[in-house]
Amino acid sequence: MFNDEKVLPQAEIIAIGNEVISGLIQDTNGRYLSQQLHLLGVNVLRITAIGDDKNCISRVVEDALERVDIVITTGGLGSTYDDITKDVLAQIFNSKMILDNRVRSMLEVTFKKRSQKIPANLHSQYEVPEDATILYNNKGTAPGFLFKRDEKKLFSLPGVPLEMEHLFDTYIASDLKKIQKGVIDHRIIKTVGLTEASLWEKFGPVEPLAKLVTVASLPSYLGVKIRLSYCSKNTEQVKIRLKEAELMVMTSLGKWVYGKDNETLEGKVGELLKEKGKTLAVAESCTGGLIGHRLTEEPGSSSYFLESLVAYSNEAKTGRLEVPSALIKKHGAVSREVALAMAEGIRKTSGADIGLSVTGVAGPGSSDKKLVGTVFIGISEEKKSNCEDFIFYNDRSRNKERSAQAALNLLRRWLLNLKM
Amino acid sequence: MFNDEKVLPQAEIIAIGNEVISGLIQDTNGRYLSQQLHLLGVNVLRITAIGDDKNCISRVVEDALERVDIVITTGGLGSTYDDITKDVLAQIFNSKMILDNRVRSMLEVTFKKRSQKIPANLHSQYEVPEDATILYNNKGTAPGFLFKRDEKKLFSLPGVPLEMEHLFDTYIASDLKKIQKGVIDHRIIKTVGLTEASLWEKFGPVEPLAKLVTVASLPSYLGVKIRLSYCSKNTEQVKIRLKEAELMVMTSLGKWVYGKDNETLEGKVGELLKEKGKTLAVAESCTGGLIGHRLTEEPGSSSYFLESLVAYSNEAKTGRLEVPSALIKKHGAVSREVALAMAEGIRKTSGADIGLSVTGVAGPGSSDKKLVGTVFIGISEEKKSNCEDFIFYNDRSRNKERSAQAALNLLRRWLLNLKM
């Protein structure tokens, strides 16, 4: 999988909880830990979710300790009757339970602040396995534990993400940094507007890139992400390789790339608007407010985003946006003509430099004799305007998401003056 | 874990992909499959995520086939070089590859629609293991497979959620229904407006409920969900138990319950508006369009939702909503007075029966001398109006989400005439 991975320590993650295994909640701890471990040069082999079952926990933990150097469990450390992780681990490591005064005094302080006594059901939290190192938790009631067997380590963390992350950062990351032998790092290049097949066709042969780094292509209905990964003992070398690979991708696909790693399309658009000193207003129909919602996820968006008008009714289109009702009558609310009139209307009535509009049929029904998934996106500035049309084929929610993505991408290309 | 679970067939789910094991993407397939399998009376013992590694896939698949009756793998069926699931499974089941004409002709039809030939890198998709039953996929390019060993079944599905769900529904669900021996079912009761602690305080002793069904309490920053579960050979018995438990919860917590199972707060609000024949318009500031987005997730929302105005700038508030600029000057844009004026303004200018408004400081910065997280929510009808205020303490995104949730809840209570 990775270039140099054999030099690295190996880990497994075990998520424990009936609520996870029954599908009631999504386990997100596995992903968080996996990302963090990679950055610390630890290769993750498995993430296993299991229920609060004694035999199953024992077996999965023992098997993982056979295979890898580091095992991290999450969950099952609470104080309700189905939380059994601590007892099962104590048995696995032949450790008897003792009382820990520091856990008790930490809880006392917490409850004193609320002028309360420690509830009886939390008393079991002071009982800890004698042979474990205690990972004191000041973000919750359950401490974590570190058990050792020969050179191997097992960390047991609570399942609440906030507490799990806190204990990982406080105890595990610092521990692993001491033995760090290398780094696995990634660069994610995010594209919009191409299918996976046409993206790789435009890129050409992938071999030169694949010689440099490990490449993964991650398609979704909002765009394709390209992940470049490299692993080495030499941290500097990892940076250089990823930079080189990134340049190779940008050279052929730059026009379709809106950002990397944690960057977002709405962030890119915001950056461009700020750079050019332009303001924006949006007229949304089928997206229902999603474009405004995405734009305002960016801190500071109030400096360029003036307003969004969700003109769901025809009255809002004619009244607020001054779209002539004859135009709607002639072409239908979902049409090129109305999209352009909406973009111009929101620009003029709001006083923004740029008007962006979306009108379409999200589905499942269509009152407009247009196919479900038909979407028109308009953009208007004082001296020029444009409209693009799309036919998506998805359900209501996805059509809304794809329409918002296409609208933000049209705006990005408009601001960059990119012809496609 | 469940009352009668030993009578049920057992399954394991295996998510295959470097992008999952490295934490690049969140696997959501495991959760989906686990939920669906439970409803079909299949108990899930493990969900394991592993990379695209031949030895690891072989070992995990063989081990799972030892333990359980049904194994479902997801991922690794694409046509890029790191997709190896099909080949590894063919080896495990000693099956050679043959060409499948139906897979090819389905691809031909798909690409003909786009006036294209099948790209060369997709040709490997017609190669299928001779001994597998093919699960034809008309939502994507990769077919799924069913392998059998004695009484045990292994289903291999693509990793793209839409395709995975489609093949599960088409092939696996119907197959499992034939051998269904019992049901594990859940009822989720969704509440809003109470913390977990105050919710259970209002409920009183949980024991009578816990005698009837298995109870789980799932808090999040948007509200608390209560899950009631029961398992039995007798499907009718499961329904009766869950109904009885649901009634017990509704009796004490009904005012805070907005729905059950897949119901949403925006759906509930939409239902109430339709029932009462009232129309709605929204003036959003800090939520940026999220309320409109949520309202329009409901099919048919155009019958009651007229428009949302995302008045991010003060000009939009005064111009579009006719909020007196003196009012903004005197009290600040984030104030009770402005929230009420926005609600009245959107109602009057849109012609809707009800106007709903939100104004607040989403953060991270505040230009208004108000604390980050301060939010005012206004509601206006012809003869009455109301305003509630909140202080949230989270990041920008969560403050937006909590504000939208609080606004929709205020509207729900308004429509139901509920005093809290």
mmCIF file of C-alpha atoms in Angstrom, chain B residues 81-384:
data_model
loop_
_atom_site.group_PDB
_atom_site.id
_atom_site.type_symbol
_atom_site.label_atom_id
_atom_site.label_comp_id
_atom_site.label_asym_id
_atom_site.label_seq_id
_atom_site.Cartn_x
_atom_site.Cartn_y
_atom_site.Cartn_z
ATOM 1 C CA TYR B 81 -5.279 -1.195 -10.397
ATOM 2 C CA ASP B 82 -5.826 -1.201 -6.658
ATOM 3 C CA ASP B 83 -9.266 -2.818 -6.953
ATOM 4 C CA ILE B 84 -8.520 -6.473 -6.269
ATOM 5 C CA THR B 85 -11.545 -7.775 -4.372
ATOM 6 C CA LYS B 86 -12.966 -9.719 -7.349
ATOM 7 C CA ASP B 87 -9.692 -11.522 -8.053
ATOM 8 C CA VAL B 88 -9.048 -12.373 -4.431
ATOM 9 C CA LEU B 89 -12.578 -13.765 -3.983
ATOM 10 C CA ALA B 90 -12.251 -15.808 -7.189
ATOM 11 C CA GLN B 91 -9.113 -17.376 -5.703
ATOM 12 C CA ILE B 92 -10.742 -18.030 -2.337
ATOM 13 C CA PHE B 93 -13.631 -19.820 -4.060
ATOM 14 C CA ASN B 94 -11.372 -21.525 -6.665
ATOM 15 C CA SER B 95 -13.277 -19.926 -9.489
ATOM 16 C CA LYS B 96 -11.794 -19.010 -12.862
ATOM 17 C CA MET B 97 -12.730 -15.840 -14.732
ATOM 18 C CA ILE B 98 -15.154 -15.892 -17.660
ATOM 19 C CA LEU B 99 -16.707 -13.163 -19.790
ATOM 20 C CA ASP B 100 -20.260 -12.081 -19.003
ATOM 21 C CA ASN B 101 -22.133 -10.713 -21.997
ATOM 22 C CA ARG B 102 -24.925 -9.139 -20.019
ATOM 23 C CA VAL B 103 -22.482 -6.962 -18.058
ATOM 24 C CA ARG B 104 -20.967 -5.867 -21.369
ATOM 25 C CA SER B 105 -24.261 -5.094 -23.034
ATOM 26 C CA MET B 106 -25.445 -3.126 -19.987
ATOM 27 C CA LEU B 107 -22.292 -0.990 -20.197
ATOM 28 C CA GLU B 108 -22.765 -0.550 -23.937
ATOM 29 C CA VAL B 109 -26.263 0.780 -23.395
ATOM 30 C CA THR B 110 -25.050 3.200 -20.699
ATOM 31 C CA PHE B 111 -22.284 4.630 -22.859
ATOM 32 C CA LYS B 112 -24.398 4.712 -26.006
ATOM 33 C CA LYS B 113 -26.717 7.144 -24.217
ATOM 34 C CA ARG B 114 -23.760 9.496 -23.891
ATOM 35 C CA SER B 115 -22.707 8.707 -27.509
ATOM 36 C CA GLN B 116 -19.503 7.138 -26.211
ATOM 37 C CA LYS B 117 -17.690 3.815 -26.458
ATOM 38 C CA ILE B 118 -16.928 1.840 -23.331
ATOM 39 C CA PRO B 119 -13.533 3.128 -22.081
ATOM 40 C CA ALA B 120 -10.765 0.513 -22.271
ATOM 41 C CA ASN B 121 -10.185 0.566 -18.519
ATOM 42 C CA LEU B 122 -13.731 -0.723 -17.972
ATOM 43 C CA HIS B 123 -13.320 -3.863 -20.100
ATOM 44 C CA SER B 124 -12.195 -5.840 -17.057
ATOM 45 C CA GLN B 125 -15.702 -5.349 -15.655
ATOM 46 C CA TYR B 126 -17.115 -8.058 -17.977
ATOM 47 C CA GLU B 127 -14.784 -10.615 -16.425
ATOM 48 C CA VAL B 128 -16.611 -12.424 -13.675
ATOM 49 C CA PRO B 129 -15.846 -15.472 -11.505
ATOM 50 C CA GLU B 130 -17.435 -18.555 -13.114
ATOM 51 C CA ASP B 131 -18.985 -19.870 -9.897
ATOM 52 C CA ALA B 132 -20.490 -16.620 -8.695
ATOM 53 C CA THR B 133 -24.042 -15.456 -9.231
ATOM 54 C CA ILE B 134 -23.823 -12.026 -10.838
ATOM 55 C CA LEU B 135 -25.639 -9.144 -9.156
ATOM 56 C CA TYR B 136 -26.252 -6.892 -12.158
ATOM 57 C CA ASN B 137 -25.799 -3.223 -11.377
ATOM 58 C CA ASN B 138 -27.676 -0.664 -13.435
ATOM 59 C CA LYS B 139 -26.564 2.248 -11.239
ATOM 60 C CA GLY B 140 -22.853 1.852 -11.969
ATOM 61 C CA THR B 141 -20.219 -0.065 -13.891
ATOM 62 C CA ALA B 142 -19.224 -2.743 -11.350
ATOM 63 C CA PRO B 143 -21.477 -5.787 -10.868
ATOM 64 C CA GLY B 144 -21.696 -7.483 -7.484
ATOM 65 C CA PHE B 145 -21.287 -11.199 -6.790
ATOM 66 C CA LEU B 146 -22.749 -13.956 -4.668
ATOM 67 C CA PHE B 147 -20.489 -16.884 -3.749
ATOM 68 C CA LYS B 148 -21.661 -19.948 -1.822
ATOM 69 C CA ARG B 149 -19.791 -22.396 0.396
ATOM 70 C CA ASP B 150 -21.962 -25.131 1.880
ATOM 71 C CA GLU B 151 -24.818 -23.254 3.563
ATOM 72 C CA LYS B 152 -22.849 -20.023 3.808
ATOM 73 C CA LYS B 153 -23.149 -17.032 1.527
ATOM 74 C CA LEU B 154 -20.721 -14.280 0.638
ATOM 75 C CA PHE B 155 -22.059 -11.201 -1.131
ATOM 76 C CA SER B 156 -19.560 -8.794 -2.677
ATOM 77 C CA LEU B 157 -20.861 -5.283 -3.400
ATOM 78 C CA PRO B 158 -19.300 -2.130 -4.872
ATOM 79 C CA GLY B 159 -18.222 0.590 -2.426
ATOM 80 C CA VAL B 160 -20.174 3.505 -3.929
ATOM 81 C CA PRO B 161 -23.065 3.862 -1.443
ATOM 82 C CA LEU B 162 -25.767 4.406 -4.088
ATOM 83 C CA GLU B 163 -24.753 1.243 -5.977
ATOM 84 C CA MET B 164 -24.207 -0.765 -2.818
ATOM 85 C CA GLU B 165 -27.682 0.134 -1.525
ATOM 86 C CA HIS B 166 -29.251 -0.641 -4.888
ATOM 87 C CA LEU B 167 -27.726 -4.135 -5.085
ATOM 88 C CA PHE B 168 -28.527 -4.830 -1.447
ATOM 89 C CA ASP B 169 -32.178 -3.919 -1.972
ATOM 90 C CA THR B 170 -32.470 -5.780 -5.270
ATOM 91 C CA TYR B 171 -30.682 -9.019 -4.468
ATOM 92 C CA ILE B 172 -29.800 -9.485 -0.828
ATOM 93 C CA ALA B 173 -32.882 -8.205 0.991
ATOM 94 C CA SER B 174 -35.194 -10.442 -1.059
ATOM 95 C CA ASP B 175 -32.894 -13.418 -0.538
ATOM 96 C CA LEU B 176 -32.793 -12.925 3.225
ATOM 97 C CA LYS B 177 -36.544 -12.430 3.494
ATOM 98 C CA LYS B 178 -37.002 -16.021 2.349
ATOM 99 C CA ILE B 179 -35.076 -17.406 5.318
ATOM 100 C CA GLN B 180 -36.119 -14.831 7.868
ATOM 101 C CA LYS B 181 -36.588 -16.436 11.316
ATOM 102 C CA GLY B 182 -37.258 -13.383 13.396
ATOM 103 C CA VAL B 183 -36.926 -9.685 13.639
ATOM 104 C CA ILE B 184 -34.797 -7.227 15.524
ATOM 105 C CA ASP B 185 -36.619 -3.973 15.264
ATOM 106 C CA HIS B 186 -36.089 -0.521 16.661
ATOM 107 C CA ARG B 187 -38.212 2.495 17.243
ATOM 108 C CA ILE B 188 -36.387 5.787 17.405
ATOM 109 C CA ILE B 189 -38.144 8.607 19.226
ATOM 110 C CA LYS B 190 -36.676 11.973 18.308
ATOM 111 C CA THR B 191 -36.793 14.862 20.738
ATOM 112 C CA VAL B 192 -35.675 18.466 20.549
ATOM 113 C CA GLY B 193 -35.291 21.164 23.191
ATOM 114 C CA LEU B 194 -34.149 19.139 26.213
ATOM 115 C CA THR B 195 -30.689 18.068 27.380
ATOM 116 C CA GLU B 196 -30.212 14.361 28.055
ATOM 117 C CA ALA B 197 -30.198 14.863 31.828
ATOM 118 C CA SER B 198 -33.381 16.948 31.929
ATOM 119 C CA LEU B 199 -35.105 14.582 29.519
ATOM 120 C CA TRP B 200 -34.637 11.549 31.790
ATOM 121 C CA GLU B 201 -35.508 13.600 34.829
ATOM 122 C CA LYS B 202 -38.836 14.478 33.219
ATOM 123 C CA PHE B 203 -39.336 10.852 32.202
ATOM 124 C CA GLY B 204 -38.832 9.505 35.728
ATOM 125 C CA PRO B 205 -37.607 5.976 36.602
ATOM 126 C CA VAL B 206 -36.492 4.156 33.444
ATOM 127 C CA GLU B 207 -36.997 0.622 34.853
ATOM 128 C CA PRO B 208 -40.604 0.016 33.694
ATOM 129 C CA LEU B 209 -39.538 0.976 30.163
ATOM 130 C CA ALA B 210 -36.344 -1.100 30.333
ATOM 131 C CA LYS B 211 -38.384 -4.173 31.373
ATOM 132 C CA LEU B 212 -40.404 -3.869 28.199
ATOM 133 C CA VAL B 213 -37.653 -3.217 25.638
ATOM 134 C CA THR B 214 -33.942 -2.439 25.382
ATOM 135 C CA VAL B 215 -33.483 1.335 25.789
ATOM 136 C CA ALA B 216 -30.664 3.519 24.520
ATOM 137 C CA SER B 217 -30.352 7.269 24.890
ATOM 138 C CA LEU B 218 -28.437 9.057 22.135
ATOM 139 C CA PRO B 219 -27.661 12.696 22.811
ATOM 140 C CA SER B 220 -26.356 15.114 20.193
ATOM 141 C CA TYR B 221 -26.193 18.892 20.011
ATOM 142 C CA LEU B 222 -29.447 18.953 18.001
ATOM 143 C CA GLY B 223 -31.460 16.880 20.437
ATOM 144 C CA VAL B 224 -31.754 13.514 22.155
ATOM 145 C CA LYS B 225 -32.930 10.373 20.391
ATOM 146 C CA ILE B 226 -34.335 7.468 22.362
ATOM 147 C CA ARG B 227 -33.956 4.051 20.793
ATOM 148 C CA LEU B 228 -36.291 1.238 21.805
ATOM 149 C CA SER B 229 -35.297 -2.246 20.573
ATOM 150 C CA TYR B 230 -36.877 -5.659 20.698
ATOM 151 C CA CYS B 231 -36.047 -8.989 19.157
ATOM 152 C CA SER B 232 -38.291 -12.013 18.748
ATOM 153 C CA LYS B 233 -39.213 -14.889 16.456
ATOM 154 C CA ASN B 234 -42.667 -13.450 16.505
ATOM 155 C CA THR B 235 -42.859 -10.385 14.277
ATOM 156 C CA GLU B 236 -46.242 -9.399 15.695
ATOM 157 C CA GLN B 237 -44.881 -9.525 19.241
ATOM 158 C CA VAL B 238 -42.061 -7.153 18.278
ATOM 159 C CA LYS B 239 -44.555 -4.622 16.934
ATOM 160 C CA ILE B 240 -46.745 -4.808 20.049
ATOM 161 C CA ARG B 241 -43.826 -4.366 22.448
ATOM 162 C CA LEU B 242 -42.411 -1.410 20.560
ATOM 163 C CA LYS B 243 -45.821 0.247 20.356
ATOM 164 C CA GLU B 244 -46.340 -0.156 24.094
ATOM 165 C CA ALA B 245 -42.903 1.272 24.879
ATOM 166 C CA GLU B 246 -43.432 4.139 22.458
ATOM 167 C CA LEU B 247 -46.666 5.089 24.212
ATOM 168 C CA MET B 248 -44.867 5.101 27.538
ATOM 169 C CA VAL B 249 -42.306 7.574 26.188
ATOM 170 C CA MET B 250 -44.908 9.746 24.467
ATOM 171 C CA THR B 251 -46.980 10.071 27.624
ATOM 172 C CA SER B 252 -44.258 11.894 29.519
ATOM 173 C CA LEU B 253 -42.151 13.417 26.728
ATOM 174 C CA GLY B 254 -44.668 13.966 23.910
ATOM 175 C CA LYS B 255 -44.263 17.741 23.887
ATOM 176 C CA TRP B 256 -40.588 17.414 23.000
ATOM 177 C CA VAL B 257 -41.024 14.668 20.417
ATOM 178 C CA TYR B 258 -41.078 15.809 16.798
ATOM 179 C CA GLY B 259 -41.018 12.448 15.107
ATOM 180 C CA LYS B 260 -39.943 8.847 15.024
ATOM 181 C CA ASP B 261 -37.621 6.666 12.944
ATOM 182 C CA ASN B 262 -36.892 8.487 9.673
ATOM 183 C CA GLU B 263 -39.131 11.454 10.343
ATOM 184 C CA THR B 264 -37.515 14.867 10.370
ATOM 185 C CA LEU B 265 -38.268 18.152 12.075
ATOM 186 C CA GLU B 266 -38.687 19.877 8.683
ATOM 187 C CA GLY B 267 -41.083 17.113 7.668
ATOM 188 C CA LYS B 268 -43.136 17.561 10.834
ATOM 189 C CA VAL B 269 -43.318 21.315 10.317
ATOM 190 C CA GLY B 270 -44.353 20.812 6.696
ATOM 191 C CA GLU B 271 -47.091 18.402 7.721
ATOM 192 C CA LEU B 272 -48.447 20.882 10.271
ATOM 193 C CA LEU B 273 -48.410 23.761 7.778
ATOM 194 C CA LYS B 274 -50.316 21.651 5.232
ATOM 195 C CA GLU B 275 -52.817 20.531 7.871
ATOM 196 C CA LYS B 276 -53.526 24.117 8.876
ATOM 197 C CA GLY B 277 -53.406 25.453 5.326
ATOM 198 C CA LYS B 278 -50.806 28.053 6.218
ATOM 199 C CA THR B 279 -47.897 29.371 4.162
ATOM 200 C CA LEU B 280 -44.449 30.244 5.443
ATOM 201 C CA ALA B 281 -41.638 32.619 4.537
ATOM 202 C CA VAL B 282 -38.301 32.826 6.312
ATOM 203 C CA ALA B 283 -35.807 35.633 6.903
ATOM 204 C CA GLU B 284 -32.411 34.155 7.702
ATOM 205 C CA SER B 285 -29.290 35.898 8.793
ATOM 206 C CA CYS B 286 -26.701 33.753 10.592
ATOM 207 C CA THR B 287 -28.160 30.457 9.312
ATOM 208 C CA GLY B 288 -27.272 31.602 5.789
ATOM 209 C CA GLY B 289 -29.943 29.583 3.981
ATOM 210 C CA LEU B 290 -29.855 26.421 6.054
ATOM 211 C CA ILE B 291 -33.500 26.747 7.150
ATOM 212 C CA GLY B 292 -34.652 27.096 3.519
ATOM 213 C CA HIS B 293 -32.408 24.201 2.571
ATOM 214 C CA ARG B 294 -33.917 21.994 5.265
ATOM 215 C CA LEU B 295 -37.510 22.994 4.503
ATOM 216 C CA THR B 296 -37.007 22.219 0.804
ATOM 217 C CA GLU B 297 -35.586 18.763 1.508
ATOM 218 C CA GLU B 298 -39.270 17.799 1.799
ATOM 219 C CA PRO B 299 -40.896 16.868 -1.512
ATOM 220 C CA GLY B 300 -43.940 19.062 -2.033
ATOM 221 C CA SER B 301 -42.652 21.867 0.184
ATOM 222 C CA SER B 302 -43.502 24.367 -2.563
ATOM 223 C CA SER B 303 -47.145 24.116 -1.465
ATOM 224 C CA TYR B 304 -46.436 25.914 1.836
ATOM 225 C CA PHE B 305 -42.920 27.356 1.614
ATOM 226 C CA LEU B 306 -42.983 30.604 -0.368
ATOM 227 C CA GLU B 307 -39.488 31.944 0.063
ATOM 228 C CA SER B 308 -36.495 32.435 2.258
ATOM 229 C CA LEU B 309 -34.527 35.610 2.253
ATOM 230 C CA VAL B 310 -30.944 35.286 3.426
ATOM 231 C CA ALA B 311 -30.457 38.878 4.516
ATOM 232 C CA TYR B 312 -26.769 38.765 5.327
ATOM 233 C CA SER B 313 -26.180 42.471 4.865
ATOM 234 C CA ASN B 314 -27.962 45.211 6.819
ATOM 235 C CA GLU B 315 -29.074 46.645 3.450
ATOM 236 C CA ALA B 316 -30.967 43.444 2.712
ATOM 237 C CA LYS B 317 -32.600 43.680 6.117
ATOM 238 C CA THR B 318 -33.736 47.263 5.602
ATOM 239 C CA GLY B 319 -34.428 47.083 1.847
ATOM 240 C CA ARG B 320 -36.020 43.681 1.408
ATOM 241 C CA LEU B 321 -37.518 43.252 4.846
ATOM 242 C CA GLU B 322 -38.345 46.855 5.659
ATOM 243 C CA VAL B 323 -36.599 46.672 9.019
ATOM 244 C CA PRO B 324 -36.151 50.354 10.067
ATOM 245 C CA SER B 325 -32.430 51.175 9.981
ATOM 246 C CA ALA B 326 -32.893 53.176 13.195
ATOM 247 C CA LEU B 327 -33.915 49.933 14.898
ATOM 248 C CA ILE B 328 -30.703 48.224 13.756
ATOM 249 C CA LYS B 329 -28.700 51.249 14.851
ATOM 250 C CA LYS B 330 -30.312 51.338 18.261
ATOM 251 C CA HIS B 331 -30.367 47.635 19.168
ATOM 252 C CA GLY B 332 -27.864 46.059 16.801
ATOM 253 C CA ALA B 333 -28.675 43.597 13.994
ATOM 254 C CA VAL B 334 -28.526 40.772 16.528
ATOM 255 C CA SER B 335 -31.351 41.708 18.868
ATOM 256 C CA ARG B 336 -34.858 40.807 19.895
ATOM 257 C CA GLU B 337 -36.256 43.926 18.225
ATOM 258 C CA VAL B 338 -34.621 43.204 14.854
ATOM 259 C CA ALA B 339 -35.588 39.506 14.959
ATOM 260 C CA LEU B 340 -39.235 40.499 15.447
ATOM 261 C CA ALA B 341 -39.040 43.162 12.723
ATOM 262 C CA MET B 342 -37.472 40.639 10.333
ATOM 263 C CA ALA B 343 -40.220 38.083 11.013
ATOM 264 C CA GLU B 344 -42.913 40.684 10.466
ATOM 265 C CA GLY B 345 -41.084 42.081 7.430
ATOM 266 C CA ILE B 346 -40.740 38.760 5.637
ATOM 267 C CA ARG B 347 -44.360 37.906 6.395
ATOM 268 C CA LYS B 348 -45.718 41.167 5.026
ATOM 269 C CA THR B 349 -43.461 41.504 1.996
ATOM 270 C CA SER B 350 -43.911 37.874 0.935
ATOM 271 C CA GLY B 351 -47.621 37.638 1.631
ATOM 272 C CA ALA B 352 -47.114 34.479 3.704
ATOM 273 C CA ASP B 353 -49.296 33.644 6.713
ATOM 274 C CA ILE B 354 -46.305 33.089 8.982
ATOM 275 C CA GLY B 355 -42.922 34.801 9.029
ATOM 276 C CA LEU B 356 -39.970 33.139 10.768
ATOM 277 C CA SER B 357 -36.653 34.893 11.354
ATOM 278 C CA VAL B 358 -33.197 34.208 12.720
ATOM 279 C CA THR B 359 -30.485 36.678 13.539
ATOM 280 C CA GLY B 360 -27.343 35.798 15.453
ATOM 281 C CA VAL B 361 -23.575 35.661 15.664
ATOM 282 C CA ALA B 362 -22.367 32.386 14.150
ATOM 283 C CA GLY B 363 -18.732 33.175 14.846
ATOM 284 C CA PRO B 364 -15.803 32.885 14.990
ATOM 285 C CA GLY B 365 -15.698 36.711 15.109
ATOM 286 C CA SER B 366 -18.401 39.113 16.265
ATOM 287 C CA SER B 367 -18.799 42.602 14.825
ATOM 288 C CA ASP B 368 -21.757 43.324 17.006
ATOM 289 C CA LYS B 369 -20.334 43.401 20.562
ATOM 290 C CA LYS B 370 -22.555 40.347 21.102
ATOM 291 C CA LEU B 371 -21.165 37.036 22.320
ATOM 292 C CA VAL B 372 -20.467 34.457 19.611
ATOM 293 C CA GLY B 373 -23.397 32.053 19.698
ATOM 294 C CA THR B 374 -26.038 34.655 20.611
ATOM 295 C CA VAL B 375 -29.143 33.979 18.521
ATOM 296 C CA PHE B 376 -32.628 35.514 18.369
ATOM 297 C CA ILE B 377 -35.495 33.722 16.671
ATOM 298 C CA GLY B 378 -38.662 35.590 15.782
ATOM 299 C CA ILE B 379 -42.048 34.415 14.570
ATOM 300 C CA SER B 380 -44.912 36.556 13.333
ATOM 301 C CA GLU B 381 -48.524 35.986 12.349
ATOM 302 C CA GLU B 382 -51.133 38.623 11.666
ATOM 303 C CA LYS B 383 -52.299 38.926 15.262
ATOM 304 C CA LYS B 384 -49.433 37.635 17.351
#
